[in-house]
PDB file of C-alpha atoms and ligand atoms in Angstrom:
ATOM      1  CA  UNK P   1      90.125   8.361 159.750  1.00 91.00           C
ATOM      2  CA  UNK P   2      89.670   7.673 163.441  1.00 96.00           C
ATOM      3  CA  UNK P   3      87.134   5.054 164.413  1.00 97.00           C
ATOM      4  CA  UNK P   4      87.178   5.741 168.122  1.00 98.00           C
ATOM      5  CA  UNK P   5      88.669   8.407 170.323  1.00 98.00           C
ATOM      6  CA  UNK P   6      88.544   9.129 174.018  1.00 98.00           C
ATOM      7  CA  UNK P   7      89.482  12.519 175.434  1.00 98.00           C
ATOM      8  CA  UNK P   8      90.257  12.933 179.109  1.00 98.00           C
ATOM      9  CA  UNK P   9      87.912  10.206 180.228  1.00 98.00           C
ATOM     10  CA  UNK P  10      87.643   9.620 183.975  1.00 98.00           C
ATOM     11  CA  UNK P  11      85.639   7.115 185.972  1.00 97.00           C
ATOM     12  CA  UNK P  12      85.650   6.407 189.705  1.00 97.00           C
ATOM     13  CA  UNK P  13      84.121   3.745 191.905  1.00 96.00           C
ATOM     14  CA  UNK P  14      83.802   5.171 195.377  1.00 92.00           C
ATOM     15  CA  UNK P  15      87.310   6.232 196.244  1.00 89.00           C
ATOM     16  CA  UNK P  16      88.945   4.260 193.425  1.00 93.00           C
ATOM     17  CA  UNK P  17      89.920   6.203 190.369  1.00 94.00           C
ATOM     18  CA  UNK P  18      89.577   3.446 187.780  1.00 97.00           C
ATOM     19  CA  UNK P  19      90.229   5.794 184.844  1.00 98.00           C
ATOM     20  CA  UNK P  20      91.987   9.093 185.161  1.00 97.00           C
ATOM     21  CA  UNK P  21      92.045  11.511 182.215  1.00 98.00           C
ATOM     22  CA  UNK P  22      92.492   8.797 179.639  1.00 98.00           C
ATOM     23  CA  UNK P  23      92.873   9.899 176.018  1.00 98.00           C
ATOM     24  CA  UNK P  24      93.391   7.427 173.220  1.00 98.00           C
ATOM     25  CA  UNK P  25      92.366   6.736 169.680  1.00 97.00           C
ATOM     26  CA  UNK P  26      91.893   3.842 167.307  1.00 98.00           C
ATOM     27  CA  UNK P  27      92.679   4.733 163.697  1.00 97.00           C
ATOM     28  CA  UNK P  28      90.592   2.981 161.070  1.00 97.00           C
ATOM     29  CA  UNK P  29      91.965  -0.395 160.044  1.00 96.00           C
ATOM     30  CA  UNK P  30      94.403  -0.690 162.928  1.00 97.00           C
ATOM     31  CA  UNK P  31      94.874  -3.114 165.790  1.00 98.00           C
ATOM     32  CA  UNK P  32      95.435  -1.160 168.979  1.00 98.00           C
ATOM     33  CA  UNK P  33      96.409  -2.832 172.239  1.00 98.00           C
ATOM     34  CA  UNK P  34      95.812  -1.807 175.842  1.00 97.00           C
ATOM     35  CA  UNK P  35      98.130  -3.341 178.390  1.00 94.00           C
ATOM     36  CA  UNK P  36      98.695  -2.804 182.087  1.00 91.00           C
ATOM     37  CA  UNK P  37      98.701  -4.658 185.395  1.00 90.00           C
ATOM     38  CA  UNK P  38      95.578  -6.128 186.994  1.00 91.00           C
ATOM     39  CA  UNK P  39      93.288  -3.420 188.278  1.00 93.00           C
ATOM     40  CA  UNK P  40      94.766  -0.814 185.926  1.00 94.00           C
ATOM     41  CA  UNK P  41      91.332   0.058 184.524  1.00 97.00           C
ATOM     42  CA  UNK P  42      91.434  -1.818 181.226  1.00 97.00           C
ATOM     43  CA  UNK P  43      88.034  -3.502 181.492  1.00 97.00           C
ATOM     44  CA  UNK P  44      86.541  -0.284 182.856  1.00 98.00           C
ATOM     45  CA  UNK P  45      87.770   1.385 179.689  1.00 98.00           C
ATOM     46  CA  UNK P  46      85.738  -1.088 177.608  1.00 98.00           C
ATOM     47  CA  UNK P  47      82.735  -0.605 179.870  1.00 97.00           C
ATOM     48  CA  UNK P  48      82.864   3.138 179.341  1.00 98.00           C
ATOM     49  CA  UNK P  49      83.325   2.811 175.562  1.00 98.00           C
ATOM     50  CA  UNK P  50      80.332   0.462 175.288  1.00 97.00           C
ATOM     51  CA  UNK P  51      78.106   2.519 177.566  1.00 97.00           C
ATOM     52  CA  UNK P  52      77.932  -0.142 180.281  1.00 96.00           C
ATOM     53  CA  UNK P  53      79.365   2.554 182.580  1.00 96.00           C
ATOM     54  CA  UNK P  54      79.043   6.265 182.123  1.00 95.00           C
ATOM     55  CA  UNK P  55      82.222   8.360 182.158  1.00 96.00           C
ATOM     56  CA  UNK P  56      82.267  10.910 184.978  1.00 95.00           C
ATOM     57  CA  UNK P  57      84.009  13.347 182.690  1.00 97.00           C
ATOM     58  CA  UNK P  58      85.586  13.406 179.272  1.00 98.00           C
ATOM     59  CA  UNK P  59      84.326  12.458 175.861  1.00 98.00           C
ATOM     60  CA  UNK P  60      83.982   9.307 173.768  1.00 98.00           C
ATOM     61  CA  UNK P  61      83.690   9.794 170.006  1.00 98.00           C
ATOM     62  CA  UNK P  62      82.754   6.992 167.619  1.00 98.00           C
ATOM     63  CA  UNK P  63      83.030   7.609 163.888  1.00 95.00           C
ATOM     64  CA  UNK P  64      82.729  11.357 164.423  1.00 93.00           C
ATOM     65  CA  UNK P  65      79.747  11.177 166.772  1.00 96.00           C
ATOM     66  CA  UNK P  66      79.919  11.904 170.471  1.00 97.00           C
ATOM     67  CA  UNK P  67      78.546   8.820 172.193  1.00 97.00           C
ATOM     68  CA  UNK P  68      79.508   9.576 175.799  1.00 97.00           C
ATOM     69  CA  UNK P  69      75.887   9.661 176.952  1.00 95.00           C
ATOM     70  CA  UNK P  70      74.509   7.006 174.635  1.00 97.00           C
ATOM     71  CA  UNK P  71      72.916   3.847 176.019  1.00 96.00           C
ATOM     72  CA  UNK P  72      74.699   0.587 175.373  1.00 95.00           C
ATOM     73  CA  UNK P  73      72.274  -0.773 172.775  1.00 93.00           C
ATOM     74  CA  UNK P  74      72.713   2.322 170.637  1.00 95.00           C
ATOM     75  CA  UNK P  75      76.505   2.095 170.755  1.00 96.00           C
ATOM     76  CA  UNK P  76      76.360  -1.586 169.799  1.00 94.00           C
ATOM     77  CA  UNK P  77      74.047  -0.775 166.922  1.00 92.00           C
ATOM     78  CA  UNK P  78      76.486   1.862 165.758  1.00 95.00           C
ATOM     79  CA  UNK P  79      79.124  -0.742 165.070  1.00 95.00           C
ATOM     80  CA  UNK P  80      80.863  -1.640 168.316  1.00 97.00           C
ATOM     81  CA  UNK P  81      81.014  -5.278 169.417  1.00 96.00           C
ATOM     82  CA  UNK P  82      82.867  -6.758 172.349  1.00 95.00           C
ATOM     83  CA  UNK P  83      83.859  -9.923 174.094  1.00 94.00           C
ATOM     84  CA  UNK P  84      84.155 -10.181 177.860  1.00 93.00           C
ATOM     85  CA  UNK P  85      87.058 -11.089 180.084  1.00 89.00           C
ATOM     86  CA  UNK P  86      84.999 -13.933 181.533  1.00 88.00           C
ATOM     87  CA  UNK P  87      82.975 -16.176 179.275  1.00 87.00           C
ATOM     88  CA  UNK P  88      79.351 -15.137 178.958  1.00 88.00           C
ATOM     89  CA  UNK P  89      77.417 -17.817 177.146  1.00 89.00           C
ATOM     90  CA  UNK P  90      73.846 -18.941 177.689  1.00 87.00           C
ATOM     91  CA  UNK P  91      73.342 -22.183 179.578  1.00 86.00           C
ATOM     92  CA  UNK P  92      71.186 -24.115 177.146  1.00 89.00           C
ATOM     93  CA  UNK P  93      71.890 -22.650 173.730  1.00 93.00           C
ATOM     94  CA  UNK P  94      73.752 -24.285 170.895  1.00 95.00           C
ATOM     95  CA  UNK P  95      76.609 -22.563 169.135  1.00 96.00           C
ATOM     96  CA  UNK P  96      74.319 -21.803 166.210  1.00 94.00           C
ATOM     97  CA  UNK P  97      71.671 -20.252 168.442  1.00 93.00           C
ATOM     98  CA  UNK P  98      74.274 -18.011 170.055  1.00 93.00           C
ATOM     99  CA  UNK P  99      75.254 -16.719 166.645  1.00 93.00           C
ATOM    100  CA  UNK P 100      71.666 -15.886 165.749  1.00 89.00           C
ATOM    101  CA  UNK P 101      70.498 -14.227 168.953  1.00 81.00           C
ATOM    102  CA  UNK P 102      73.364 -11.762 169.158  1.00 63.00           C
ATOM    103  CA  UNK P 103      72.262  -9.913 166.083  1.00 63.00           C
ATOM    104  CA  UNK P 104      70.370  -6.669 166.217  1.00 55.00           C
ATOM    105  CA  UNK P 105      66.921  -7.141 164.730  1.00 51.00           C
ATOM    106  CA  UNK P 106      65.552  -3.688 164.087  1.00 47.00           C
ATOM    107  CA  UNK P 107      65.327  -3.170 167.848  1.00 47.00           C
ATOM    108  CA  UNK P 108      61.914  -4.849 167.877  1.00 51.00           C
ATOM    109  CA  UNK P 109      61.615  -6.697 171.153  1.00 55.00           C
ATOM    110  CA  UNK P 110      58.858  -8.951 169.955  1.00 55.00           C
ATOM    111  CA  UNK P 111      61.065 -10.208 167.161  1.00 55.00           C
ATOM    112  CA  UNK P 112      63.748 -11.148 169.651  1.00 58.00           C
ATOM    113  CA  UNK P 113      61.170 -13.316 171.355  1.00 59.00           C
ATOM    114  CA  UNK P 114      60.626 -15.384 168.220  1.00 59.00           C
ATOM    115  CA  UNK P 115      62.153 -18.847 167.933  1.00 57.00           C
ATOM    116  CA  UNK P 116      65.606 -18.546 166.425  1.00 55.00           C
ATOM    117  CA  UNK P 117      64.627 -20.823 163.571  1.00 54.00           C
ATOM    118  CA  UNK P 118      62.538 -17.916 162.301  1.00 60.00           C
ATOM    119  CA  UNK P 119      65.514 -15.625 162.074  1.00 59.00           C
ATOM    120  CA  UNK P 120      65.790 -13.865 158.767  1.00 78.00           C
ATOM    121  CA  UNK P 121      68.009 -15.027 155.937  1.00 82.00           C
ATOM    122  CA  UNK P 122      70.527 -12.248 156.367  1.00 84.00           C
ATOM    123  CA  UNK P 123      71.050 -13.129 160.018  1.00 86.00           C
ATOM    124  CA  UNK P 124      71.559 -16.750 159.024  1.00 90.00           C
ATOM    125  CA  UNK P 125      74.143 -15.794 156.417  1.00 91.00           C
ATOM    126  CA  UNK P 126      76.064 -13.722 158.952  1.00 92.00           C
ATOM    127  CA  UNK P 127      75.939 -16.554 161.466  1.00 94.00           C
ATOM    128  CA  UNK P 128      77.137 -18.999 158.815  1.00 95.00           C
ATOM    129  CA  UNK P 129      80.045 -16.718 157.878  1.00 95.00           C
ATOM    130  CA  UNK P 130      81.125 -16.291 161.501  1.00 96.00           C
ATOM    131  CA  UNK P 131      80.860 -20.044 162.085  1.00 96.00           C
ATOM    132  CA  UNK P 132      83.083 -20.772 159.109  1.00 97.00           C
ATOM    133  CA  UNK P 133      85.544 -17.994 159.865  1.00 96.00           C
ATOM    134  CA  UNK P 134      86.241 -19.384 163.333  1.00 96.00           C
ATOM    135  CA  UNK P 135      86.198 -22.991 162.152  1.00 96.00           C
ATOM    136  CA  UNK P 136      83.250 -23.874 164.377  1.00 97.00           C
ATOM    137  CA  UNK P 137      81.164 -25.805 161.837  1.00 97.00           C
ATOM    138  CA  UNK P 138      81.556 -29.123 163.647  1.00 98.00           C
ATOM    139  CA  UNK P 139      80.197 -27.600 166.874  1.00 97.00           C
ATOM    140  CA  UNK P 140      77.196 -25.951 165.292  1.00 96.00           C
ATOM    141  CA  UNK P 141      74.515 -27.922 167.144  1.00 96.00           C
ATOM    142  CA  UNK P 142      76.409 -28.492 170.370  1.00 97.00           C
ATOM    143  CA  UNK P 143      75.396 -26.693 173.579  1.00 96.00           C
ATOM    144  CA  UNK P 144      78.100 -24.020 173.694  1.00 95.00           C
ATOM    145  CA  UNK P 145      78.791 -24.281 177.425  1.00 95.00           C
ATOM    146  CA  UNK P 146      79.722 -27.968 177.121  1.00 96.00           C
ATOM    147  CA  UNK P 147      82.611 -27.195 174.749  1.00 96.00           C
ATOM    148  CA  UNK P 148      86.271 -26.870 175.736  1.00 94.00           C
ATOM    149  CA  UNK P 149      87.276 -23.439 177.007  1.00 93.00           C
ATOM    150  CA  UNK P 150      89.218 -22.396 173.901  1.00 93.00           C
ATOM    151  CA  UNK P 151      86.248 -23.227 171.674  1.00 95.00           C
ATOM    152  CA  UNK P 152      83.828 -21.342 173.924  1.00 95.00           C
ATOM    153  CA  UNK P 153      85.996 -18.267 173.552  1.00 94.00           C
ATOM    154  CA  UNK P 154      85.816 -18.642 169.794  1.00 96.00           C
ATOM    155  CA  UNK P 155      82.035 -18.883 170.003  1.00 96.00           C
ATOM    156  CA  UNK P 156      82.008 -15.553 171.815  1.00 95.00           C
ATOM    157  CA  UNK P 157      84.201 -13.965 169.191  1.00 96.00           C
ATOM    158  CA  UNK P 158      82.084 -15.376 166.403  1.00 96.00           C
ATOM    159  CA  UNK P 159      79.000 -14.032 168.141  1.00 95.00           C
ATOM    160  CA  UNK P 160      80.567 -10.577 168.340  1.00 95.00           C
ATOM    161  CA  UNK P 161      81.313 -10.730 164.617  1.00 94.00           C
ATOM    162  CA  UNK P 162      77.727 -11.453 163.626  1.00 93.00           C
ATOM    163  CA  UNK P 163      76.836  -7.920 164.671  1.00 89.00           C
ATOM    164  CA  UNK P 164      78.949  -6.706 161.713  1.00 90.00           C
ATOM    165  CA  UNK P 165      81.017  -4.359 163.852  1.00 95.00           C
ATOM    166  CA  UNK P 166      83.376  -1.721 162.533  1.00 96.00           C
ATOM    167  CA  UNK P 167      85.189  -1.807 165.856  1.00 98.00           C
ATOM    168  CA  UNK P 168      85.791  -5.005 167.804  1.00 98.00           C
ATOM    169  CA  UNK P 169      86.751  -4.828 171.486  1.00 98.00           C
ATOM    170  CA  UNK P 170      88.461  -7.943 172.817  1.00 97.00           C
ATOM    171  CA  UNK P 171      89.043  -8.274 176.568  1.00 97.00           C
ATOM    172  CA  UNK P 172      91.910 -10.717 177.140  1.00 96.00           C
ATOM    173  CA  UNK P 173      91.021 -13.002 174.227  1.00 95.00           C
ATOM    174  CA  UNK P 174      93.940 -15.392 174.685  1.00 94.00           C
ATOM    175  CA  UNK P 175      93.877 -15.628 178.490  1.00 92.00           C
ATOM    176  CA  UNK P 176      93.919 -19.296 179.445  1.00 90.00           C
ATOM    177  CA  UNK P 177      94.828 -20.475 175.974  1.00 91.00           C
ATOM    178  CA  UNK P 178      97.901 -22.464 175.049  1.00 91.00           C
ATOM    179  CA  UNK P 179     100.535 -21.208 172.607  1.00 90.00           C
ATOM    180  CA  UNK P 180      99.010 -23.024 169.667  1.00 92.00           C
ATOM    181  CA  UNK P 181      95.518 -21.647 170.304  1.00 93.00           C
ATOM    182  CA  UNK P 182      96.938 -18.152 170.745  1.00 93.00           C
ATOM    183  CA  UNK P 183      98.830 -18.391 167.455  1.00 94.00           C
ATOM    184  CA  UNK P 184      95.643 -19.542 165.751  1.00 95.00           C
ATOM    185  CA  UNK P 185      93.752 -16.540 167.120  1.00 95.00           C
ATOM    186  CA  UNK P 186      96.505 -14.159 166.105  1.00 96.00           C
ATOM    187  CA  UNK P 187      96.082 -15.353 162.512  1.00 96.00           C
ATOM    188  CA  UNK P 188      92.307 -14.946 162.708  1.00 97.00           C
ATOM    189  CA  UNK P 189      92.543 -11.425 164.151  1.00 97.00           C
ATOM    190  CA  UNK P 190      94.991 -10.443 161.413  1.00 97.00           C
ATOM    191  CA  UNK P 191      92.598 -11.741 158.786  1.00 97.00           C
ATOM    192  CA  UNK P 192      89.714  -9.823 160.312  1.00 96.00           C
ATOM    193  CA  UNK P 193      91.870  -6.724 160.354  1.00 97.00           C
ATOM    194  CA  UNK P 194      92.851  -7.223 156.705  1.00 96.00           C
ATOM    195  CA  UNK P 195      89.146  -7.238 155.887  1.00 94.00           C
ATOM    196  CA  UNK P 196      88.963  -3.737 157.348  1.00 95.00           C
ATOM    197  CA  UNK P 197      87.882  -4.364 160.924  1.00 97.00           C
ATOM    198  CA  UNK P 198      89.468  -2.082 163.519  1.00 98.00           C
ATOM    199  CA  UNK P 199      90.357  -3.827 166.772  1.00 98.00           C
ATOM    200  CA  UNK P 200      90.989  -2.603 170.298  1.00 98.00           C
ATOM    201  CA  UNK P 201      92.405  -5.387 172.385  1.00 97.00           C
ATOM    202  CA  UNK P 202      93.259  -5.848 176.047  1.00 97.00           C
ATOM    203  CA  UNK P 203      95.780  -8.581 176.652  1.00 93.00           C
ATOM    204  CA  UNK P 204      98.354  -9.749 179.152  1.00 85.00           C
ATOM    205  CA  UNK P 205     100.235 -12.051 176.819  1.00 85.00           C
ATOM    206  CA  UNK P 206     103.157  -9.810 175.855  1.00 85.00           C
ATOM    207  CA  UNK P 207     104.493 -11.711 172.833  1.00 87.00           C
ATOM    208  CA  UNK P 208     100.928 -11.840 171.516  1.00 92.00           C
ATOM    209  CA  UNK P 209     100.376  -8.103 171.926  1.00 93.00           C
ATOM    210  CA  UNK P 210     103.781  -7.151 170.618  1.00 93.00           C
ATOM    211  CA  UNK P 211     103.443  -9.171 167.433  1.00 94.00           C
ATOM    212  CA  UNK P 212      99.824  -8.301 166.689  1.00 96.00           C
ATOM    213  CA  UNK P 213      99.252  -4.646 167.562  1.00 97.00           C
ATOM    214  CA  UNK P 214     100.179  -1.640 165.475  1.00 97.00           C
ATOM    215  CA  UNK P 215      99.898   0.695 168.424  1.00 97.00           C
ATOM    216  CA  UNK P 216      99.875   0.238 172.191  1.00 97.00           C
ATOM    217  CA  UNK P 217      98.647   2.121 175.226  1.00 97.00           C
ATOM    218  CA  UNK P 218      99.809   1.313 178.727  1.00 95.00           C
ATOM    219  CA  UNK P 219      97.516   1.875 181.692  1.00 95.00           C
ATOM    220  CA  UNK P 220      98.682   1.903 185.287  1.00 93.00           C
ATOM    221  CA  UNK P 221      96.407   2.769 188.208  1.00 93.00           C
ATOM    222  CA  UNK P 222      93.854   4.228 185.794  1.00 96.00           C
ATOM    223  CA  UNK P 223      96.256   6.540 184.017  1.00 96.00           C
ATOM    224  CA  UNK P 224      98.079   6.200 180.714  1.00 96.00           C
ATOM    225  CA  UNK P 225     101.786   6.007 181.330  1.00 94.00           C
ATOM    226  CA  UNK P 226     102.957   5.270 177.797  1.00 94.00           C
ATOM    227  CA  UNK P 227     101.857   4.894 174.205  1.00 96.00           C
ATOM    228  CA  UNK P 228     103.528   4.084 170.922  1.00 96.00           C
ATOM    229  CA  UNK P 229     104.520   1.231 168.689  1.00 96.00           C
ATOM    230  CA  UNK P 230     105.305  -2.100 170.353  1.00 95.00           C
ATOM    231  CA  UNK P 231     109.010  -1.345 170.026  1.00 93.00           C
ATOM    232  CA  UNK P 232     108.649   2.068 171.633  1.00 94.00           C
ATOM    233  CA  UNK P 233     106.600   0.678 174.484  1.00 92.00           C
ATOM    234  CA  UNK P 234     108.845  -2.323 175.016  1.00 88.00           C
ATOM    235  CA  UNK P 235     111.820  -0.088 175.733  1.00 88.00           C
ATOM    236  CA  UNK P 236     110.001   2.598 177.732  1.00 89.00           C
ATOM    237  CA  UNK P 237     111.486   2.686 181.267  1.00 87.00           C
ATOM    238  CA  UNK P 238     108.127   3.627 182.840  1.00 85.00           C
ATOM    239  CA  UNK P 239     106.557   0.548 181.315  1.00 84.00           C
ATOM    240  CA  UNK P 240     109.374  -1.735 182.308  1.00 81.00           C
ATOM    241  CA  UNK P 241     108.994  -0.427 185.805  1.00 80.00           C
ATOM    242  CA  UNK P 242     105.219  -0.507 186.150  1.00 75.00           C
ATOM    243  CA  UNK P 243     104.363  -3.555 184.175  1.00 67.00           C
ATOM    244  CA  UNK P 244     107.049  -5.723 182.724  1.00 58.00           C
ATOM    245  CA  UNK P 245     109.004  -5.370 185.950  1.00 57.00           C
ATOM    246  CA  UNK P 246     106.117  -6.648 188.069  1.00 54.00           C
ATOM    247  CA  UNK P 247     105.526  -9.447 185.571  1.00 52.00           C
ATOM    248  CA  UNK P 248     109.078 -10.609 185.914  1.00 47.00           C
ATOM    249  CA  UNK P 249     109.001 -10.398 189.699  1.00 42.00           C
TER     250      UNK P 249
HETATM  251  N1  LIG L   1      81.739  -2.167 189.027  1.00 83.68           N
HETATM  252  C1  LIG L   1      82.754  -1.828 189.828  1.00 83.68           C
HETATM  253  N2  LIG L   1      82.549  -1.455 191.114  1.00 83.68           N
HETATM  254  C2  LIG L   1      83.558  -1.097 191.925  1.00 83.68           C
HETATM  255  N3  LIG L   1      84.850  -1.086 191.541  1.00 83.68           N
HETATM  256  C3  LIG L   1      85.136  -1.471 190.280  1.00 83.68           C
HETATM  257  C4  LIG L   1      84.112  -1.869 189.359  1.00 83.68           C
HETATM  258  N4  LIG L   1      84.697  -2.183 188.165  1.00 83.68           N
HETATM  259  C5  LIG L   1      86.020  -2.001 188.362  1.00 83.68           C
HETATM  260  N5  LIG L   1      86.282  -1.570 189.612  1.00 83.68           N
HETATM  261  C6  LIG L   1      87.608  -1.242 190.158  1.00 83.68           C
HETATM  262  O1  LIG L   1      88.269  -0.403 189.228  1.00 83.68           O
HETATM  263  C7  LIG L   1      89.634  -0.779 189.125  1.00 83.68           C
HETATM  264  C8  LIG L   1      89.948  -1.161 187.700  1.00 83.68           C
HETATM  265  O2  LIG L   1      89.319  -2.405 187.407  1.00 83.68           O
HETATM  266  P1  LIG L   1      89.331  -3.054 185.971  1.00 83.68           P
HETATM  267  O3  LIG L   1      88.905  -2.054 184.977  1.00 83.68           O
HETATM  268  O4  LIG L   1      88.551  -4.312 186.035  1.00 83.68           O
HETATM  269  O5  LIG L   1      90.899  -3.370 185.776  1.00 83.68           O
HETATM  270  P2  LIG L   1      91.640  -4.324 184.753  1.00 83.68           P
HETATM  271  O6  LIG L   1      90.678  -4.782 183.735  1.00 83.68           O
HETATM  272  O7  LIG L   1      92.756  -3.487 184.206  1.00 83.68           O
HETATM  273  O8  LIG L   1      92.192  -5.463 185.579  1.00 83.68           O
HETATM  274  C9  LIG L   1      89.874  -1.882 190.129  1.00 83.68           C
HETATM  275  O9  LIG L   1      90.351  -1.311 191.319  1.00 83.68           O
HETATM  276  C10 LIG L   1      88.496  -2.472 190.315  1.00 83.68           C
HETATM  277  O10 LIG L   1      88.357  -3.056 191.572  1.00 83.68           O
HETATM  278 MG1  LIG L   2      90.071  -6.629 183.151  1.00 83.68          MG
END
């Protein structure tokens, strides 16, 4: 089964071709990585998948349904959750509040306006599970934005999990983290994956990507230049040239 597939997706901003005929797929239960230099179109890819941007051409299929024209909220409700490259947390909310407000509540706007303490029991259970999974219990009532960077990133991931996604999109989840924090996250992502969650992950940290992902895609100037297992990609001359070469330089 394929959770997500893109066929020939293109997206431009003015004269910049951010995505050019990109085709890729995420098989169910896999961790798929997207790598490539800065400006390659990786975040744009996530924005197109989640409906934040509309593809100019091509098709996005989620669980057998064509979602290319769907609004963001509908895609999220269909089982896609994401984290952002830059932290996006609310200024005055505790960790616990973040975990409650992220959850879809029957799309009733008035319910979203209710105090979070009124949130239903199921939402609370999901929030509790996410809190425990990421080891955030001790920060529960702390204003999220006052926490150290690595913890804030975990809050965002926990928040994404409360939506009960079938596909999790992570945009540079270990950027700015030290080796120990990255190793900790690798373990957590593996555990999530073992529970059946499919993951599409953008990341610059090569050892992290190579040891975590089952499958990799390499973007360069908006186009895919390689795909395969980490070993295949690692030894691909195009990749060495476009990406690993520039890294080393
Ligand atoms: N909203 C936007 N408006 C204009 N240009 C954009 C926008 N988003 C991305 N781009 C451009 O598209 C290209 C790809 O950007 P991005 O997807 O953020 O790359 P990456 O995440 O791989 O670093 C870049 O040239 C970037 O400047
Ligand atoms: Mg990016």
